[in-house]
mmCIF file of C-alpha atoms in Angstrom:
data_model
loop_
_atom_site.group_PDB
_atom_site.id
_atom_site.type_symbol
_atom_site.label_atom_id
_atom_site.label_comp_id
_atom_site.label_asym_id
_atom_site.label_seq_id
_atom_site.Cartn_x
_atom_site.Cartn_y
_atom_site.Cartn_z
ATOM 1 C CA UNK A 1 -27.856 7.415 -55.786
ATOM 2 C CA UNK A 2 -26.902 10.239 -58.000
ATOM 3 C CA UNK A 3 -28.055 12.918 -55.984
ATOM 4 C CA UNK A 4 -26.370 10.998 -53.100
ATOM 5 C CA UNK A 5 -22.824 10.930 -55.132
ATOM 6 C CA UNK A 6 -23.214 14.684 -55.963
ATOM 7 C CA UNK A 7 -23.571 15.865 -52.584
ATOM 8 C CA UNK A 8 -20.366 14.347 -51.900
ATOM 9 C CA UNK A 9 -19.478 15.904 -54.831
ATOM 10 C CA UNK A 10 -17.948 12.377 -56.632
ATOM 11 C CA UNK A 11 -18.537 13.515 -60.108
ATOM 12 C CA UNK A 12 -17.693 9.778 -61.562
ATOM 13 C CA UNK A 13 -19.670 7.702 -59.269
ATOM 14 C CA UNK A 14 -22.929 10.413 -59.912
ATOM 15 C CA UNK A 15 -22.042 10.351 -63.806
ATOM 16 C CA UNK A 16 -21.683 5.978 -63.986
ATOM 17 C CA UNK A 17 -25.227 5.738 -62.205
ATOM 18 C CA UNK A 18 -26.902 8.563 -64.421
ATOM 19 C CA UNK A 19 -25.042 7.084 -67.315
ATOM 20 C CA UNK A 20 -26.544 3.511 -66.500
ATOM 21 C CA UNK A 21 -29.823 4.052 -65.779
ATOM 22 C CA UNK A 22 -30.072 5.533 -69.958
ATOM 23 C CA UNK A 23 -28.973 2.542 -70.699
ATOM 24 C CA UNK A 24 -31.219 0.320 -68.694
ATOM 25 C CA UNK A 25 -33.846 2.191 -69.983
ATOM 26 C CA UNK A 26 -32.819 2.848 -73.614
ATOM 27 C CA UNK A 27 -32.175 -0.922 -73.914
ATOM 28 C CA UNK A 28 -35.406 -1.993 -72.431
ATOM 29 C CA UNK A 29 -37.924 0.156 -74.744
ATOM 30 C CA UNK A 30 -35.796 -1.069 -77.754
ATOM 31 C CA UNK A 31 -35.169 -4.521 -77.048
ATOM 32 C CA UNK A 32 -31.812 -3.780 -77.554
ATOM 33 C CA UNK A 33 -28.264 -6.166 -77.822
ATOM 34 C CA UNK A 34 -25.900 -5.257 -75.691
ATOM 35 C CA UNK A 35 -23.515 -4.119 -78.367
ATOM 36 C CA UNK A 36 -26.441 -1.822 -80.183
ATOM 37 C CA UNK A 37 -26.745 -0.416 -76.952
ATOM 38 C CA UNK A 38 -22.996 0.480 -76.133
ATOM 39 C CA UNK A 39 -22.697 1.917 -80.363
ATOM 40 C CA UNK A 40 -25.664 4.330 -79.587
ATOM 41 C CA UNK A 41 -24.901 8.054 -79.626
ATOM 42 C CA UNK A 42 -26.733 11.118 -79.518
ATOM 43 C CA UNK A 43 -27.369 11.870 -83.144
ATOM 44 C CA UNK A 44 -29.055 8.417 -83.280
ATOM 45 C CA UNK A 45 -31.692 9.165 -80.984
ATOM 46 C CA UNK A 46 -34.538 11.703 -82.666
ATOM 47 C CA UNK A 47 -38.071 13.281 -82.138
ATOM 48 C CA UNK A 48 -40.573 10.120 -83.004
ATOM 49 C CA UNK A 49 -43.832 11.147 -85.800
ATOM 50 C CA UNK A 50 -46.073 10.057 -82.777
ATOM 51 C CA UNK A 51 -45.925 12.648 -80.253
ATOM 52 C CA UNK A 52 -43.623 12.028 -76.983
ATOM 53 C CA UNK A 53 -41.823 9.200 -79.244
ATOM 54 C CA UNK A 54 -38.060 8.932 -79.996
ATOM 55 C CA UNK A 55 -36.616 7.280 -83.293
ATOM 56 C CA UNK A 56 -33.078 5.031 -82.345
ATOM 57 C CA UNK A 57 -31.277 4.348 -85.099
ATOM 58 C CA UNK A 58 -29.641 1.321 -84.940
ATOM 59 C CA UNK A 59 -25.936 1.349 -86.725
ATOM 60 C CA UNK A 60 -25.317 -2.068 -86.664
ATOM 61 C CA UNK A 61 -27.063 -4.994 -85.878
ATOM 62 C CA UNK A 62 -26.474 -8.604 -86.641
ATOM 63 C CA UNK A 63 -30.024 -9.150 -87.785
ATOM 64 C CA UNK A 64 -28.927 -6.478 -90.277
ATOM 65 C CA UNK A 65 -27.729 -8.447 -93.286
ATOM 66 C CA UNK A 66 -26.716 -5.709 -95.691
ATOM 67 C CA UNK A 67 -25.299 -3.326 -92.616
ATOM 68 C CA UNK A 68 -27.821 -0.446 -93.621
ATOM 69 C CA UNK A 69 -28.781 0.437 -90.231
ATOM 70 C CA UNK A 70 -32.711 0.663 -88.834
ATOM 71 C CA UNK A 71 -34.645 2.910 -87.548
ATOM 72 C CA UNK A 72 -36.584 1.477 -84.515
ATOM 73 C CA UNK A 73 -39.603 4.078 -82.741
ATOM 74 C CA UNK A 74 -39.731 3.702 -79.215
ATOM 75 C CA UNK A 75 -41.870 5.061 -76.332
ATOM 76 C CA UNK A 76 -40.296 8.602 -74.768
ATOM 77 C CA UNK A 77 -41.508 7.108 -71.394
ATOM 78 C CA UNK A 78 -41.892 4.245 -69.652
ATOM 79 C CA UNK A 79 -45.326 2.749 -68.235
ATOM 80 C CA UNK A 80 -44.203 3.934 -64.576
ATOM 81 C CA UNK A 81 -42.807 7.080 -65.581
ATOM 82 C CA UNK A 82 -39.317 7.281 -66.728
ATOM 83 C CA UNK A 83 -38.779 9.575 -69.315
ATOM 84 C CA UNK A 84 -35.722 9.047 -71.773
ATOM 85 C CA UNK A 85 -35.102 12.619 -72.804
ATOM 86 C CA UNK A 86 -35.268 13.403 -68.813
ATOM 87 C CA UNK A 87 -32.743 11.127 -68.149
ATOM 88 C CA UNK A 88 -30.298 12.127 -70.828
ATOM 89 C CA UNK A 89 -30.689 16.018 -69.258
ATOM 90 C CA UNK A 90 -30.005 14.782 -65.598
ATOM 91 C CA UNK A 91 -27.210 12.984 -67.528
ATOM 92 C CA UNK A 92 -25.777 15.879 -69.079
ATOM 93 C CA UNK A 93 -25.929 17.586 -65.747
ATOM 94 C CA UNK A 94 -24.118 15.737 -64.181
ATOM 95 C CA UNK A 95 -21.870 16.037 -66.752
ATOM 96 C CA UNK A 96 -21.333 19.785 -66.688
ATOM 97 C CA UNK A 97 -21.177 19.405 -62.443
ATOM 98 C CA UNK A 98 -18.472 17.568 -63.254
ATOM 99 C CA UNK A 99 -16.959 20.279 -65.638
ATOM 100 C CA UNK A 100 -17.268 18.290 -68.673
ATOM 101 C CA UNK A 101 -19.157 18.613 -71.839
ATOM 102 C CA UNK A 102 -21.062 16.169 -73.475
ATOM 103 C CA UNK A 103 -20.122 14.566 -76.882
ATOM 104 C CA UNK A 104 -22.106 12.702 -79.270
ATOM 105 C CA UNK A 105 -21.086 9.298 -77.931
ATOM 106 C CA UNK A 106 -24.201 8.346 -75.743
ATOM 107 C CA UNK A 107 -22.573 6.174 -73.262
ATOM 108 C CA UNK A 108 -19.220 7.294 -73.115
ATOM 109 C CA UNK A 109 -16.315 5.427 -71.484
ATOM 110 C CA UNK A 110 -15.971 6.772 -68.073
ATOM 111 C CA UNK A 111 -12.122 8.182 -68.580
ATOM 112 C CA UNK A 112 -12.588 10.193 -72.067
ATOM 113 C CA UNK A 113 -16.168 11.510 -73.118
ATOM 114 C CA UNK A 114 -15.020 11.063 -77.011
ATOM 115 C CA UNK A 115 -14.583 7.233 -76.775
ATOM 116 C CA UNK A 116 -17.820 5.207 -76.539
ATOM 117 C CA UNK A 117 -17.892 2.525 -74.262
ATOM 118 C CA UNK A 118 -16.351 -0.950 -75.909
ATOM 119 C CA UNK A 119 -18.528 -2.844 -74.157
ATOM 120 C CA UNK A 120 -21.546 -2.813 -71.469
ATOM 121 C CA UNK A 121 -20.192 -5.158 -69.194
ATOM 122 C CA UNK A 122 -19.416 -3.139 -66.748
ATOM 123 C CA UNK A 123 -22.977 -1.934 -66.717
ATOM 124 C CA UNK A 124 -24.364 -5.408 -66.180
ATOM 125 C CA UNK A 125 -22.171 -5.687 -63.398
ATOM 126 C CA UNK A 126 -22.950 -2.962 -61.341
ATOM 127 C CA UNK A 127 -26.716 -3.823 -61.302
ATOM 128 C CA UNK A 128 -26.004 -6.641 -59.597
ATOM 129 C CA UNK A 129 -22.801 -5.432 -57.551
ATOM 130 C CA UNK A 130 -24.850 -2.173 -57.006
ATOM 131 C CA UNK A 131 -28.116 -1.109 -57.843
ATOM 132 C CA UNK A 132 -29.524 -4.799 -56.794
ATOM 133 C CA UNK A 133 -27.729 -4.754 -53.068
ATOM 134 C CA UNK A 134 -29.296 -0.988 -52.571
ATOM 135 C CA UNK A 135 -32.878 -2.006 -53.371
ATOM 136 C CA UNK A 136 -32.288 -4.848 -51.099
ATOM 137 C CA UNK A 137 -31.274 -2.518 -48.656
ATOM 138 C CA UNK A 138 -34.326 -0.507 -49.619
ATOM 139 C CA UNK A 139 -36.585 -3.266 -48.731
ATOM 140 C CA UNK A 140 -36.921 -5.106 -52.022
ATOM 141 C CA UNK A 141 -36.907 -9.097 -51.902
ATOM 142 C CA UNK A 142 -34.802 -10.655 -54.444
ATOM 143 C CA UNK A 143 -34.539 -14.435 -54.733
ATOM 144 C CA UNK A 144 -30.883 -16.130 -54.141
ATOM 145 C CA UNK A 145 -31.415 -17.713 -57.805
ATOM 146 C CA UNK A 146 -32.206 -13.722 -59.363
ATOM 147 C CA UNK A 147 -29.558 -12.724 -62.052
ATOM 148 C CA UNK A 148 -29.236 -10.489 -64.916
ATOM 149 C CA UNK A 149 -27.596 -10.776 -68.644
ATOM 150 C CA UNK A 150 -27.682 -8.083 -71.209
ATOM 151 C CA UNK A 151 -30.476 -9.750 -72.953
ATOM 152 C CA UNK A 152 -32.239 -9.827 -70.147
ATOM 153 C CA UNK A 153 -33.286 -6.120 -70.890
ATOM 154 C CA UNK A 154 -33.914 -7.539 -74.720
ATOM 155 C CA UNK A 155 -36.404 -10.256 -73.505
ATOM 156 C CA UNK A 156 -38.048 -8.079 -70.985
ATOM 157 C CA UNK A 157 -38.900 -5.308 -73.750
ATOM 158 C CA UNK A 158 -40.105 -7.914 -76.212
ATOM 159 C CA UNK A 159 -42.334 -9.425 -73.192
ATOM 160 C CA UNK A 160 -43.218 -6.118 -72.610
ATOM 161 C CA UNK A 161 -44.651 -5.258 -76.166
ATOM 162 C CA UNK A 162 -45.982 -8.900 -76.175
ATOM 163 C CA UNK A 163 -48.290 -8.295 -72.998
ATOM 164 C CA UNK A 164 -49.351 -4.391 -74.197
ATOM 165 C CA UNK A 165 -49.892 -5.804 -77.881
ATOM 166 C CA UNK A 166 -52.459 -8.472 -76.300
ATOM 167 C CA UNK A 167 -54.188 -6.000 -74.636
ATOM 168 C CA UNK A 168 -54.516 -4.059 -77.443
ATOM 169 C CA UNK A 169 -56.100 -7.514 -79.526
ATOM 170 C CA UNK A 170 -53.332 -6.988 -81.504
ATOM 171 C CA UNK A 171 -52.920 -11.120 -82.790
ATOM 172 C CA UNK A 172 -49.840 -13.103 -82.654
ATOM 173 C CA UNK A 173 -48.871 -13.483 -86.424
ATOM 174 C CA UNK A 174 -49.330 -9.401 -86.159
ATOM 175 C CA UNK A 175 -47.135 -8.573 -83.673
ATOM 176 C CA UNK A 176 -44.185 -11.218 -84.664
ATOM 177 C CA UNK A 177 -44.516 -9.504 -88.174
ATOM 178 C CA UNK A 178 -44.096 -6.110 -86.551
ATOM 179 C CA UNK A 179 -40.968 -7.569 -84.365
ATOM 180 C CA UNK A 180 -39.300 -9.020 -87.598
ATOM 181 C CA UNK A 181 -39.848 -5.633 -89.519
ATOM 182 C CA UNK A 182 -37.211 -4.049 -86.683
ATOM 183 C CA UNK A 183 -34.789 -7.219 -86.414
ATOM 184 C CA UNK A 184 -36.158 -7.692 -82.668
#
């Protein structure tokens, strides 16, 4: 869809689906609320210990009791091959396509690249306005009762690390502890 937007050369529509799909993806790996996600910027994501890891810093949080922020490490990539840092470049492409420059607000409102976005609404709403009507088109089956929140992404994460923390043996009592230690 990006590449489709650029070759018509509509700089916003190619910079709101690059711009969403970090998100998605950001707010997946993390388990993040939809409010961490839309705070996020670019100084709060950082080069993880483990190699191909990023650190997200998490500002504010309202598992965070004395506001102190968090650092959370999350997977670079995802199991089928989405890379974070490659989507923030094809981001920032699109960005300087467009003649603009980015900031260090991550997901910036779509009028003024200084402002961060006050909420992620209209994110939510284009996956099923947008993104969900093209896969259909695409061939992909979705059920009449399918729908998406913005912890939707939060659950699927944590169901995520659930499943991957079984296979590892890692035991229940383990892995809640390790959730709890990052306010998930």
């Amino acid at each position: 869809m990006v590449e489709r937007a650029l070759a018509r050369q509509d700089f916003r529509a190619a910079y709101g689906y690059a711009r969403d799909l970090v998100w998605y993806v950001i707010s997946f790996l993390a388990c993040l609320r939809r409010e961490e996600a839309a705070a996020l910027r670019r100084s709060d994501l950082t080069a993880g210990a483990v190699p191909g890891s990023i650190n997200v810093y998490i500002r504010k949080s309202k598992t965070d009791q004395y506001h102190t922020g968090f650092v959370l490490p999350i997977a670079g990539i995802t199991k089928s091959g989405i890379s974070i840092v490659q989507r923030i470049a094809r981001m920032d492409a699109v960005l300087a396509a467009w003649g603009k420059h980015p900031g260090d607000v991550l997901f910036e409102n779509m009028n003024s690249s200084e402002v961060p976005l006050a909420s992620s609404q209209s994110i939510l709403d284009r996956l099923m306005e947008v993104y969900v009507p093209e896969m259909c088109a695409r061939g992909l089956e979705v059920p009449n009762t399918f729908r998406y929140s913005g912890h939707s992404f939060r659950r699927g994460g944590i169901t995520a690390i659930r499943d991957a923390a079984r296979a590892a043996g890692i035991g229940g009592g383990e892995m809640w502890g390790v959730l709890l230690k990052f306010g998930r």
